[in-house]
Amino acid sequence: MPKKIKRHTAKPKAVKSKGDARNTVFRFKITLDDSSPKVWRRILVPANYTFFDFHVAIQNAMGWCDGHLHAFHIAQKGTAKPLEIRFSDPENDDQFGGEFLDERLERIADYFGKLVKQCKYCYDFGDNWDHTILFEREMPAEPGADYPQCTAGANACPPEDCGGVWGYRDLQKILANPRHKEHQEMAEWMCLDDAKDFDPAEFDAEEAEFEDPRHRLKEYEQGFGVKPVREH
């Protein structure tokens, strides 16, 4: 039986966006904390997105593979403990403990804007890829345009499972030094014919491809075997 999601008593009150959320987009800047070179993306997403939908857009824009757990953290007034929004995973809920909100039920329009200007997004609780998400503005959707969109950004997404930002720095040094004892091993680990093929500065916003979050949600719910528990 699905586990009932506990809700923070300090949950912020909903703040409606200026326009119809169905015809409104939010612009965010997403920066990978402490990365070198600095990895960032600017994206436009529908204002009626849930946090799960937003998660999928972040993964697609950054270049992650969505193979690890993730969570959003929003600072709360009067307490050092942030509000956590994530997917319910019965195998790990007890391990990580604490209260959280189900990201399938929370909509970004109820948080970002007047209420919240930025939050944290952590991907992979082992490597701890921490991102700062900055809400930049709300704007009307362009007629006929497809969203999400990646409009700007810089530098390549680090490879998964390389040990976080510090492991990524070491990896770059190893690949740049043909005489390093781990040079060939790391090149093979990254499936590179030549270590020179790896370019940390490579990124083209126009090549970012976004998937339908509904398809990813089905995979999540089938994989974790849990449905959202809606409060009445």
mmCIF file of C-alpha atoms in Angstrom, residues 35-215:
data_model
loop_
_atom_site.group_PDB
_atom_site.id
_atom_site.type_symbol
_atom_site.label_atom_id
_atom_site.label_comp_id
_atom_site.label_asym_id
_atom_site.label_seq_id
_atom_site.Cartn_x
_atom_site.Cartn_y
_atom_site.Cartn_z
ATOM 1 C CA SER A 35 31.701 23.274 -10.966
ATOM 2 C CA SER A 36 34.820 24.116 -12.946
ATOM 3 C CA PRO A 37 34.290 25.206 -15.625
ATOM 4 C CA LYS A 38 30.989 26.736 -14.517
ATOM 5 C CA VAL A 39 28.075 24.711 -15.892
ATOM 6 C CA TRP A 40 24.779 26.549 -16.236
ATOM 7 C CA ARG A 41 21.563 26.571 -18.259
ATOM 8 C CA ARG A 42 18.724 29.026 -18.817
ATOM 9 C CA ILE A 43 15.374 27.379 -19.485
ATOM 10 C CA LEU A 44 11.744 28.290 -20.062
ATOM 11 C CA VAL A 45 9.148 25.917 -18.628
ATOM 12 C CA PRO A 46 5.337 25.988 -18.467
ATOM 13 C CA ALA A 47 4.114 27.642 -15.275
ATOM 14 C CA ASN A 48 1.628 24.816 -14.696
ATOM 15 C CA TYR A 49 4.436 22.269 -14.330
ATOM 16 C CA THR A 50 4.688 20.113 -11.240
ATOM 17 C CA PHE A 51 8.048 19.819 -9.518
ATOM 18 C CA PHE A 52 8.404 16.383 -11.101
ATOM 19 C CA ASP A 53 7.907 17.909 -14.555
ATOM 20 C CA PHE A 54 10.451 20.573 -13.623
ATOM 21 C CA HIS A 55 12.895 17.871 -12.537
ATOM 22 C CA VAL A 56 12.664 16.201 -15.952
ATOM 23 C CA ALA A 57 13.288 19.532 -17.709
ATOM 24 C CA ILE A 58 16.355 20.172 -15.535
ATOM 25 C CA GLN A 59 17.739 16.724 -16.291
ATOM 26 C CA ASN A 60 17.239 17.206 -20.027
ATOM 27 C CA ALA A 61 18.707 20.707 -20.127
ATOM 28 C CA MET A 62 21.745 19.845 -18.028
ATOM 29 C CA GLY A 63 22.448 16.561 -19.783
ATOM 30 C CA TRP A 64 21.992 14.188 -16.848
ATOM 31 C CA CYS A 65 20.655 10.652 -17.318
ATOM 32 C CA ASP A 66 18.172 10.637 -14.407
ATOM 33 C CA GLY A 67 19.634 7.460 -12.979
ATOM 34 C CA HIS A 68 19.792 8.596 -9.344
ATOM 35 C CA LEU A 69 17.573 10.066 -6.635
ATOM 36 C CA HIS A 70 16.949 13.800 -6.477
ATOM 37 C CA ALA A 71 15.266 16.424 -4.303
ATOM 38 C CA PHE A 72 14.347 20.102 -4.258
ATOM 39 C CA HIS A 73 15.078 22.140 -1.128
ATOM 40 C CA ILE A 74 13.400 25.483 -0.442
ATOM 41 C CA ALA A 75 14.482 27.722 2.443
ATOM 42 C CA GLN A 76 11.826 28.420 5.075
ATOM 43 C CA LYS A 77 11.530 31.447 7.322
ATOM 44 C CA GLY A 78 12.007 30.790 11.001
ATOM 45 C CA THR A 79 13.868 27.507 10.617
ATOM 46 C CA ALA A 80 17.184 26.287 9.279
ATOM 47 C CA LYS A 81 15.486 23.193 7.919
ATOM 48 C CA PRO A 82 14.499 23.591 4.270
ATOM 49 C CA LEU A 83 11.257 22.385 2.783
ATOM 50 C CA GLU A 84 11.975 19.204 0.825
ATOM 51 C CA ILE A 85 10.075 18.244 -2.322
ATOM 52 C CA ARG A 86 10.872 14.916 -3.976
ATOM 53 C CA PHE A 87 9.540 11.651 -5.328
ATOM 54 C CA SER A 88 8.311 9.096 -2.825
ATOM 55 C CA ASP A 89 10.605 6.061 -2.831
ATOM 56 C CA PRO A 90 9.449 3.393 -0.330
ATOM 57 C CA GLU A 91 12.895 1.778 -0.286
ATOM 58 C CA ASN A 92 14.617 4.987 0.803
ATOM 59 C CA ASP A 93 11.970 7.107 2.548
ATOM 60 C CA ASP A 94 12.804 5.665 5.957
ATOM 61 C CA GLN A 95 16.551 5.877 5.309
ATOM 62 C CA PHE A 96 16.516 9.582 4.483
ATOM 63 C CA GLY A 97 13.815 10.323 7.045
ATOM 64 C CA GLY A 98 12.099 13.609 7.671
ATOM 65 C CA GLU A 99 9.000 15.102 6.170
ATOM 66 C CA PHE A 100 8.709 15.982 2.516
ATOM 67 C CA LEU A 101 6.185 16.884 -0.144
ATOM 68 C CA ASP A 102 5.423 14.689 -3.133
ATOM 69 C CA GLU A 103 6.782 16.447 -6.222
ATOM 70 C CA ARG A 104 3.969 15.037 -8.354
ATOM 71 C CA LEU A 105 1.426 17.046 -6.372
ATOM 72 C CA GLU A 106 3.265 20.344 -5.944
ATOM 73 C CA ARG A 107 3.182 22.935 -8.733
ATOM 74 C CA ILE A 108 5.973 25.397 -9.337
ATOM 75 C CA ALA A 109 3.483 28.261 -9.801
ATOM 76 C CA ASP A 110 2.496 27.901 -6.131
ATOM 77 C CA TYR A 111 6.060 28.672 -5.061
ATOM 78 C CA PHE A 112 8.112 30.671 -7.539
ATOM 79 C CA GLY A 113 7.605 34.360 -8.138
ATOM 80 C CA LYS A 114 6.740 36.569 -5.184
ATOM 81 C CA LEU A 115 7.137 33.742 -2.682
ATOM 82 C CA VAL A 116 10.355 32.000 -3.752
ATOM 83 C CA LYS A 117 13.200 33.444 -5.805
ATOM 84 C CA GLN A 118 15.563 30.501 -5.669
ATOM 85 C CA CYS A 119 15.941 26.969 -4.382
ATOM 86 C CA LYS A 120 18.383 24.084 -4.386
ATOM 87 C CA TYR A 121 18.148 20.923 -6.462
ATOM 88 C CA CYS A 122 20.307 17.945 -5.533
ATOM 89 C CA TYR A 123 20.858 15.104 -7.974
ATOM 90 C CA ASP A 124 22.542 11.843 -6.919
ATOM 91 C CA PHE A 125 22.795 11.611 -3.136
ATOM 92 C CA GLY A 126 26.199 9.941 -3.500
ATOM 93 C CA ASP A 127 28.005 12.350 -5.825
ATOM 94 C CA ASN A 128 25.806 15.202 -4.552
ATOM 95 C CA TRP A 129 25.455 17.330 -7.654
ATOM 96 C CA ASP A 130 23.981 20.457 -6.056
ATOM 97 C CA HIS A 131 22.334 23.025 -8.313
ATOM 98 C CA THR A 132 21.159 26.547 -7.563
ATOM 99 C CA ILE A 133 17.871 27.304 -9.306
ATOM 100 C CA LEU A 134 17.202 31.012 -9.743
ATOM 101 C CA PHE A 135 13.739 32.210 -10.741
ATOM 102 C CA GLU A 136 14.300 35.065 -13.192
ATOM 103 C CA ARG A 137 10.918 36.059 -14.543
ATOM 104 C CA GLU A 138 7.396 35.136 -15.584
ATOM 105 C CA MET A 139 6.272 35.778 -19.154
ATOM 106 C CA PRO A 140 3.454 34.900 -21.551
ATOM 107 C CA ALA A 141 3.970 31.828 -23.685
ATOM 108 C CA GLU A 142 4.508 32.531 -27.371
ATOM 109 C CA PRO A 143 1.642 31.272 -29.538
ATOM 110 C CA GLY A 144 2.568 27.993 -31.201
ATOM 111 C CA ALA A 145 5.866 27.644 -29.320
ATOM 112 C CA ASP A 146 6.892 24.378 -27.687
ATOM 113 C CA TYR A 147 8.085 24.330 -24.093
ATOM 114 C CA PRO A 148 10.365 23.630 -22.274
ATOM 115 C CA GLN A 149 13.131 25.482 -24.104
ATOM 116 C CA CYS A 150 16.813 25.925 -23.342
ATOM 117 C CA THR A 151 17.750 29.434 -24.434
ATOM 118 C CA ALA A 152 21.317 29.704 -23.156
ATOM 119 C CA GLY A 153 23.999 27.926 -21.191
ATOM 120 C CA ALA A 154 27.665 27.070 -20.994
ATOM 121 C CA ASN A 155 29.930 24.061 -20.694
ATOM 122 C CA ALA A 156 29.312 20.343 -20.815
ATOM 123 C CA CYS A 157 27.489 18.346 -18.186
ATOM 124 C CA PRO A 158 29.920 16.236 -16.131
ATOM 125 C CA PRO A 159 29.759 12.469 -16.683
ATOM 126 C CA GLU A 160 27.607 10.537 -14.248
ATOM 127 C CA ASP A 161 29.259 8.725 -11.324
ATOM 128 C CA CYS A 162 32.598 10.530 -11.579
ATOM 129 C CA GLY A 163 32.670 11.513 -7.903
ATOM 130 C CA GLY A 164 30.929 14.875 -7.819
ATOM 131 C CA VAL A 165 32.449 18.255 -8.647
ATOM 132 C CA TRP A 166 35.817 17.406 -7.105
ATOM 133 C CA GLY A 167 35.982 14.064 -8.879
ATOM 134 C CA TYR A 168 35.115 15.864 -12.107
ATOM 135 C CA ARG A 169 38.038 18.249 -11.624
ATOM 136 C CA ASP A 170 40.383 15.308 -11.124
ATOM 137 C CA LEU A 171 38.940 13.566 -14.179
ATOM 138 C CA GLN A 172 39.625 16.599 -16.370
ATOM 139 C CA LYS A 173 43.235 16.733 -15.192
ATOM 140 C CA ILE A 174 43.703 13.027 -15.900
ATOM 141 C CA LEU A 175 42.230 13.234 -19.397
ATOM 142 C CA ALA A 176 44.362 16.284 -20.207
ATOM 143 C CA ASN A 177 47.574 14.490 -19.211
ATOM 144 C CA PRO A 178 48.480 11.556 -21.506
ATOM 145 C CA ARG A 179 51.280 10.617 -19.098
ATOM 146 C CA HIS A 180 48.967 10.181 -16.134
ATOM 147 C CA LYS A 181 48.814 6.551 -14.987
ATOM 148 C CA GLU A 182 45.005 6.560 -15.134
ATOM 149 C CA HIS A 183 44.733 8.388 -18.450
ATOM 150 C CA GLN A 184 43.896 5.400 -20.636
ATOM 151 C CA GLU A 185 41.660 3.819 -18.010
ATOM 152 C CA MET A 186 39.555 6.959 -17.644
ATOM 153 C CA ALA A 187 39.332 7.438 -21.412
ATOM 154 C CA GLU A 188 38.020 3.887 -21.746
ATOM 155 C CA TRP A 189 35.617 4.410 -18.839
ATOM 156 C CA MET A 190 34.142 7.339 -20.756
ATOM 157 C CA CYS A 191 34.055 5.293 -23.980
ATOM 158 C CA LEU A 192 36.411 7.718 -25.718
ATOM 159 C CA ASP A 193 38.564 6.608 -28.629
ATOM 160 C CA ASP A 194 40.782 9.561 -27.817
ATOM 161 C CA ALA A 195 40.779 11.568 -24.580
ATOM 162 C CA LYS A 196 41.025 14.704 -26.711
ATOM 163 C CA ASP A 197 37.455 14.031 -27.837
ATOM 164 C CA PHE A 198 36.252 15.172 -24.426
ATOM 165 C CA ASP A 199 35.653 18.916 -24.329
ATOM 166 C CA PRO A 200 34.433 20.351 -20.987
ATOM 167 C CA ALA A 201 33.438 23.552 -22.802
ATOM 168 C CA GLU A 202 31.155 21.855 -25.311
ATOM 169 C CA PHE A 203 27.513 22.911 -25.158
ATOM 170 C CA ASP A 204 24.908 24.093 -27.651
ATOM 171 C CA ALA A 205 21.560 25.237 -26.261
ATOM 172 C CA GLU A 206 19.872 24.526 -29.595
ATOM 173 C CA GLU A 207 20.721 20.833 -29.265
ATOM 174 C CA ALA A 208 18.935 20.408 -25.932
ATOM 175 C CA GLU A 209 16.053 17.975 -26.324
ATOM 176 C CA PHE A 210 13.163 17.748 -23.891
ATOM 177 C CA GLU A 211 11.000 14.702 -23.322
ATOM 178 C CA ASP A 212 7.379 14.534 -22.274
ATOM 179 C CA PRO A 213 7.483 14.334 -18.449
ATOM 180 C CA ARG A 214 4.361 12.155 -18.504
ATOM 181 C CA HIS A 215 6.359 9.362 -20.107
#
